[in-house]
mmCIF file of N, CA and C in Angstrom:
data_model
loop_
_atom_site.group_PDB
_atom_site.id
_atom_site.type_symbol
_atom_site.label_atom_id
_atom_site.label_comp_id
_atom_site.label_asym_id
_atom_site.label_seq_id
_atom_site.Cartn_x
_atom_site.Cartn_y
_atom_site.Cartn_z
ATOM 1 N N MET A 1452 109.532 121.578 126.157
ATOM 2 C CA MET A 1452 108.679 120.634 126.346
ATOM 3 C C MET A 1452 108.851 119.634 127.297
ATOM 4 N N SER A 1453 107.972 119.082 128.001
ATOM 5 C CA SER A 1453 108.202 118.300 128.944
ATOM 6 C C SER A 1453 108.327 116.569 128.454
ATOM 7 N N ASP A 1454 109.005 115.788 129.323
ATOM 8 C CA ASP A 1454 109.350 114.496 128.997
ATOM 9 C C ASP A 1454 107.713 113.942 128.636
ATOM 10 N N GLU A 1455 106.988 113.939 129.383
ATOM 11 C CA GLU A 1455 105.582 113.282 129.306
ATOM 12 C C GLU A 1455 104.947 113.940 127.968
ATOM 13 N N ALA A 1456 105.022 115.294 127.431
ATOM 14 C CA ALA A 1456 104.399 115.619 126.387
ATOM 15 C C ALA A 1456 105.117 115.061 125.197
ATOM 16 N N ALA A 1457 106.600 114.903 125.289
ATOM 17 C CA ALA A 1457 107.480 114.332 124.033
ATOM 18 C C ALA A 1457 107.195 112.989 123.960
ATOM 19 N N TYR A 1458 106.968 112.081 125.009
ATOM 20 C CA TYR A 1458 106.650 110.763 125.013
ATOM 21 C C TYR A 1458 105.274 110.468 124.512
ATOM 22 N N ALA A 1459 104.115 111.232 124.758
ATOM 23 C CA ALA A 1459 102.916 111.310 124.242
ATOM 24 C C ALA A 1459 102.978 111.379 122.689
ATOM 25 N N PHE A 1460 103.840 112.572 122.496
ATOM 26 C CA PHE A 1460 103.674 112.936 120.858
ATOM 27 C C PHE A 1460 104.347 111.690 120.190
ATOM 28 N N ALA A 1461 105.515 111.021 120.610
ATOM 29 C CA ALA A 1461 106.332 109.913 119.821
ATOM 30 C C ALA A 1461 105.286 108.689 119.815
ATOM 31 N N ASP A 1462 104.728 108.606 120.963
ATOM 32 C CA ASP A 1462 103.781 107.359 120.741
ATOM 33 C C ASP A 1462 102.641 107.561 119.826
ATOM 34 N N HIS A 1463 102.157 108.793 119.863
ATOM 35 C CA HIS A 1463 100.771 108.960 118.972
ATOM 36 C C HIS A 1463 101.328 108.894 117.478
ATOM 37 N N ALA A 1464 102.484 109.515 117.158
ATOM 38 C CA ALA A 1464 103.206 109.693 115.854
ATOM 39 C C ALA A 1464 103.551 108.292 115.514
ATOM 40 N N TYR A 1465 104.243 107.651 116.089
ATOM 41 C CA TYR A 1465 104.494 106.444 115.612
ATOM 42 C C TYR A 1465 103.555 105.084 115.624
ATOM 43 N N THR A 1466 102.488 105.331 116.394
ATOM 44 C CA THR A 1466 101.489 104.550 116.287
ATOM 45 C C THR A 1466 100.631 104.716 115.158
ATOM 46 N N ALA A 1467 100.434 105.897 114.616
ATOM 47 C CA ALA A 1467 99.961 106.193 113.454
ATOM 48 C C ALA A 1467 100.881 105.796 112.193
ATOM 49 N N LEU A 1468 102.143 106.060 112.303
ATOM 50 C CA LEU A 1468 102.892 105.146 111.054
ATOM 51 C C LEU A 1468 103.027 103.742 111.030
ATOM 52 N N ALA A 1469 102.353 102.980 112.118
ATOM 53 C CA ALA A 1469 102.739 101.835 111.989
ATOM 54 C C ALA A 1469 101.877 101.057 110.948
ATOM 55 N N GLU A 1470 101.099 101.581 110.426
ATOM 56 C CA GLU A 1470 100.121 100.734 109.666
ATOM 57 C C GLU A 1470 99.637 101.704 108.186
ATOM 58 N N PRO A 1471 99.630 101.085 107.197
ATOM 59 C CA PRO A 1471 99.215 101.715 105.889
ATOM 60 C C PRO A 1471 98.206 102.641 106.001
ATOM 61 N N PRO A 1472 98.035 103.844 105.170
ATOM 62 C CA PRO A 1472 99.165 104.290 104.429
ATOM 63 C C PRO A 1472 100.169 105.026 105.604
ATOM 64 N N PHE A 1473 101.069 105.143 105.079
ATOM 65 C CA PHE A 1473 102.274 105.442 105.978
ATOM 66 C C PHE A 1473 102.347 107.360 105.772
ATOM 67 N N GLU A 1474 101.637 108.114 106.210
ATOM 68 C CA GLU A 1474 101.254 109.455 106.159
ATOM 69 C C GLU A 1474 102.029 110.110 107.207
ATOM 70 N N VAL A 1475 103.179 110.521 106.819
ATOM 71 C CA VAL A 1475 104.006 111.444 108.067
ATOM 72 C C VAL A 1475 103.065 112.671 108.255
ATOM 73 N N ALA A 1476 102.596 113.421 107.225
ATOM 74 C CA ALA A 1476 102.218 114.615 107.615
ATOM 75 C C ALA A 1476 100.756 114.504 108.371
ATOM 76 N N GLN A 1477 100.013 113.440 108.112
ATOM 77 C CA GLN A 1477 98.844 113.204 108.865
ATOM 78 C C GLN A 1477 99.052 112.562 110.122
ATOM 79 N N ALA A 1478 100.098 111.766 110.569
ATOM 80 C CA ALA A 1478 100.682 111.426 111.614
ATOM 81 C C ALA A 1478 101.008 112.609 112.654
ATOM 82 N N VAL A 1479 101.823 113.407 112.321
ATOM 83 C CA VAL A 1479 102.274 114.476 112.904
ATOM 84 C C VAL A 1479 101.291 115.693 113.137
ATOM 85 N N HIS A 1480 100.320 115.523 112.205
ATOM 86 C CA HIS A 1480 99.091 116.483 112.603
ATOM 87 C C HIS A 1480 98.020 115.777 113.555
ATOM 88 N N THR A 1481 97.891 114.448 113.535
ATOM 89 C CA THR A 1481 97.124 113.707 114.634
ATOM 90 C C THR A 1481 97.712 113.690 116.105
ATOM 91 N N ALA A 1482 98.916 113.452 116.071
ATOM 92 C CA ALA A 1482 99.952 113.799 117.156
ATOM 93 C C ALA A 1482 99.607 114.969 117.882
ATOM 94 N N THR A 1483 99.919 115.993 117.093
ATOM 95 C CA THR A 1483 99.768 117.465 117.714
ATOM 96 C C THR A 1483 98.324 117.740 118.268
ATOM 97 N N ARG A 1484 97.390 117.263 117.262
ATOM 98 C CA ARG A 1484 95.757 117.531 117.800
ATOM 99 C C ARG A 1484 95.803 116.974 119.133
ATOM 100 N N ARG A 1485 96.117 115.661 119.297
ATOM 101 C CA ARG A 1485 96.108 114.599 120.555
ATOM 102 C C ARG A 1485 96.790 115.441 121.838
ATOM 103 N N LEU A 1486 98.010 115.945 121.507
ATOM 104 C CA LEU A 1486 98.696 116.562 122.437
ATOM 105 C C LEU A 1486 97.980 117.947 122.770
ATOM 106 N N TRP A 1487 97.533 118.483 121.914
ATOM 107 C CA TRP A 1487 96.722 119.910 122.107
ATOM 108 C C TRP A 1487 95.596 119.573 123.102
ATOM 109 N N ALA A 1488 94.848 118.591 122.872
ATOM 110 C CA ALA A 1488 93.489 118.007 123.631
ATOM 111 C C ALA A 1488 94.085 117.788 124.754
ATOM 112 N N SER A 1489 95.264 117.195 125.260
ATOM 113 C CA SER A 1489 95.633 116.728 126.515
ATOM 114 C C SER A 1489 96.393 117.663 127.321
ATOM 115 N N PHE A 1490 97.259 118.533 126.591
ATOM 116 C CA PHE A 1490 98.110 119.549 127.299
ATOM 117 C C PHE A 1490 97.791 120.733 126.476
ATOM 118 N N ARG A 1491 96.859 121.687 127.176
ATOM 119 C CA ARG A 1491 96.641 122.774 126.326
ATOM 120 C C ARG A 1491 97.533 123.900 126.336
ATOM 121 N N ALA A 1492 98.398 123.872 127.031
ATOM 122 C CA ALA A 1492 99.492 124.992 126.926
ATOM 123 C C ALA A 1492 100.587 124.967 125.582
ATOM 124 N N PRO A 1493 100.504 125.715 124.910
ATOM 125 C CA PRO A 1493 101.409 125.751 123.554
ATOM 126 C C PRO A 1493 102.617 125.362 123.743
ATOM 127 N N LEU A 1494 103.340 125.705 124.959
ATOM 128 C CA LEU A 1494 104.568 125.168 125.048
ATOM 129 C C LEU A 1494 104.877 123.623 125.035
ATOM 130 N N LEU A 1495 103.930 122.867 125.246
ATOM 131 C CA LEU A 1495 103.801 121.380 125.356
ATOM 132 C C LEU A 1495 103.536 120.881 123.727
ATOM 133 N N TRP A 1496 102.855 121.480 122.808
ATOM 134 C CA TRP A 1496 102.642 121.036 121.684
ATOM 135 C C TRP A 1496 102.961 121.622 120.560
ATOM 136 N N ALA A 1497 103.224 123.000 120.658
ATOM 137 C CA ALA A 1497 103.534 123.992 119.381
ATOM 138 C C ALA A 1497 104.703 123.651 118.585
ATOM 139 N N SER A 1498 105.714 122.931 119.434
ATOM 140 C CA SER A 1498 106.935 122.707 118.804
ATOM 141 C C SER A 1498 106.990 121.710 117.873
ATOM 142 N N HIS A 1499 105.888 121.027 117.450
ATOM 143 C CA HIS A 1499 105.786 120.054 116.478
ATOM 144 C C HIS A 1499 105.269 120.577 115.105
ATOM 145 N N VAL A 1500 106.152 120.697 113.942
ATOM 146 C CA VAL A 1500 105.814 121.254 112.766
ATOM 147 C C VAL A 1500 106.250 120.267 111.655
ATOM 148 N N HIS A 1501 105.388 120.135 110.564
ATOM 149 C CA HIS A 1501 105.739 119.163 109.343
ATOM 150 C C HIS A 1501 106.112 120.229 108.516
ATOM 151 N N LEU A 1502 107.294 120.016 107.799
ATOM 152 C CA LEU A 1502 107.400 120.815 106.542
ATOM 153 C C LEU A 1502 107.611 119.811 105.490
ATOM 154 N N GLY A 1503 106.945 119.944 104.331
ATOM 155 C CA GLY A 1503 107.252 119.277 103.132
ATOM 156 C C GLY A 1503 105.956 118.788 102.708
ATOM 157 N N PRO A 1504 105.619 117.823 101.695
ATOM 158 C CA PRO A 1504 104.426 117.609 100.970
ATOM 159 C C PRO A 1504 103.071 117.473 102.071
ATOM 160 N N ALA A 1505 101.943 117.957 101.840
ATOM 161 C CA ALA A 1505 101.079 118.019 102.707
ATOM 162 C C ALA A 1505 100.310 116.663 102.242
ATOM 163 N N SER A 1506 99.605 115.984 103.107
ATOM 164 C CA SER A 1506 98.450 114.763 102.900
ATOM 165 C C SER A 1506 97.145 115.287 102.426
ATOM 166 N N ASP A 1507 96.800 114.540 101.659
ATOM 167 C CA ASP A 1507 95.411 114.741 100.933
ATOM 168 C C ASP A 1507 94.554 114.522 102.338
ATOM 169 N N THR A 1508 94.874 113.903 103.250
ATOM 170 C CA THR A 1508 93.539 113.694 104.417
ATOM 171 C C THR A 1508 93.703 114.721 105.273
ATOM 172 N N ILE A 1509 94.793 115.683 105.362
ATOM 173 C CA ILE A 1509 94.693 116.679 106.404
ATOM 174 C C ILE A 1509 93.254 117.504 106.032
#
């Protein structure tokens, strides 16, 4: 994963977590989808996986 993609993922995820509801699954899902839209190569977005309870909004 490139530094640019890692920074973009963290930025998207933490921005989503900054306001209620604090949905980790949704934040990871949204950040991964935004990376996919920007960086189509799977090596740049496919490494982000959320394990645990799923959000009702995904």
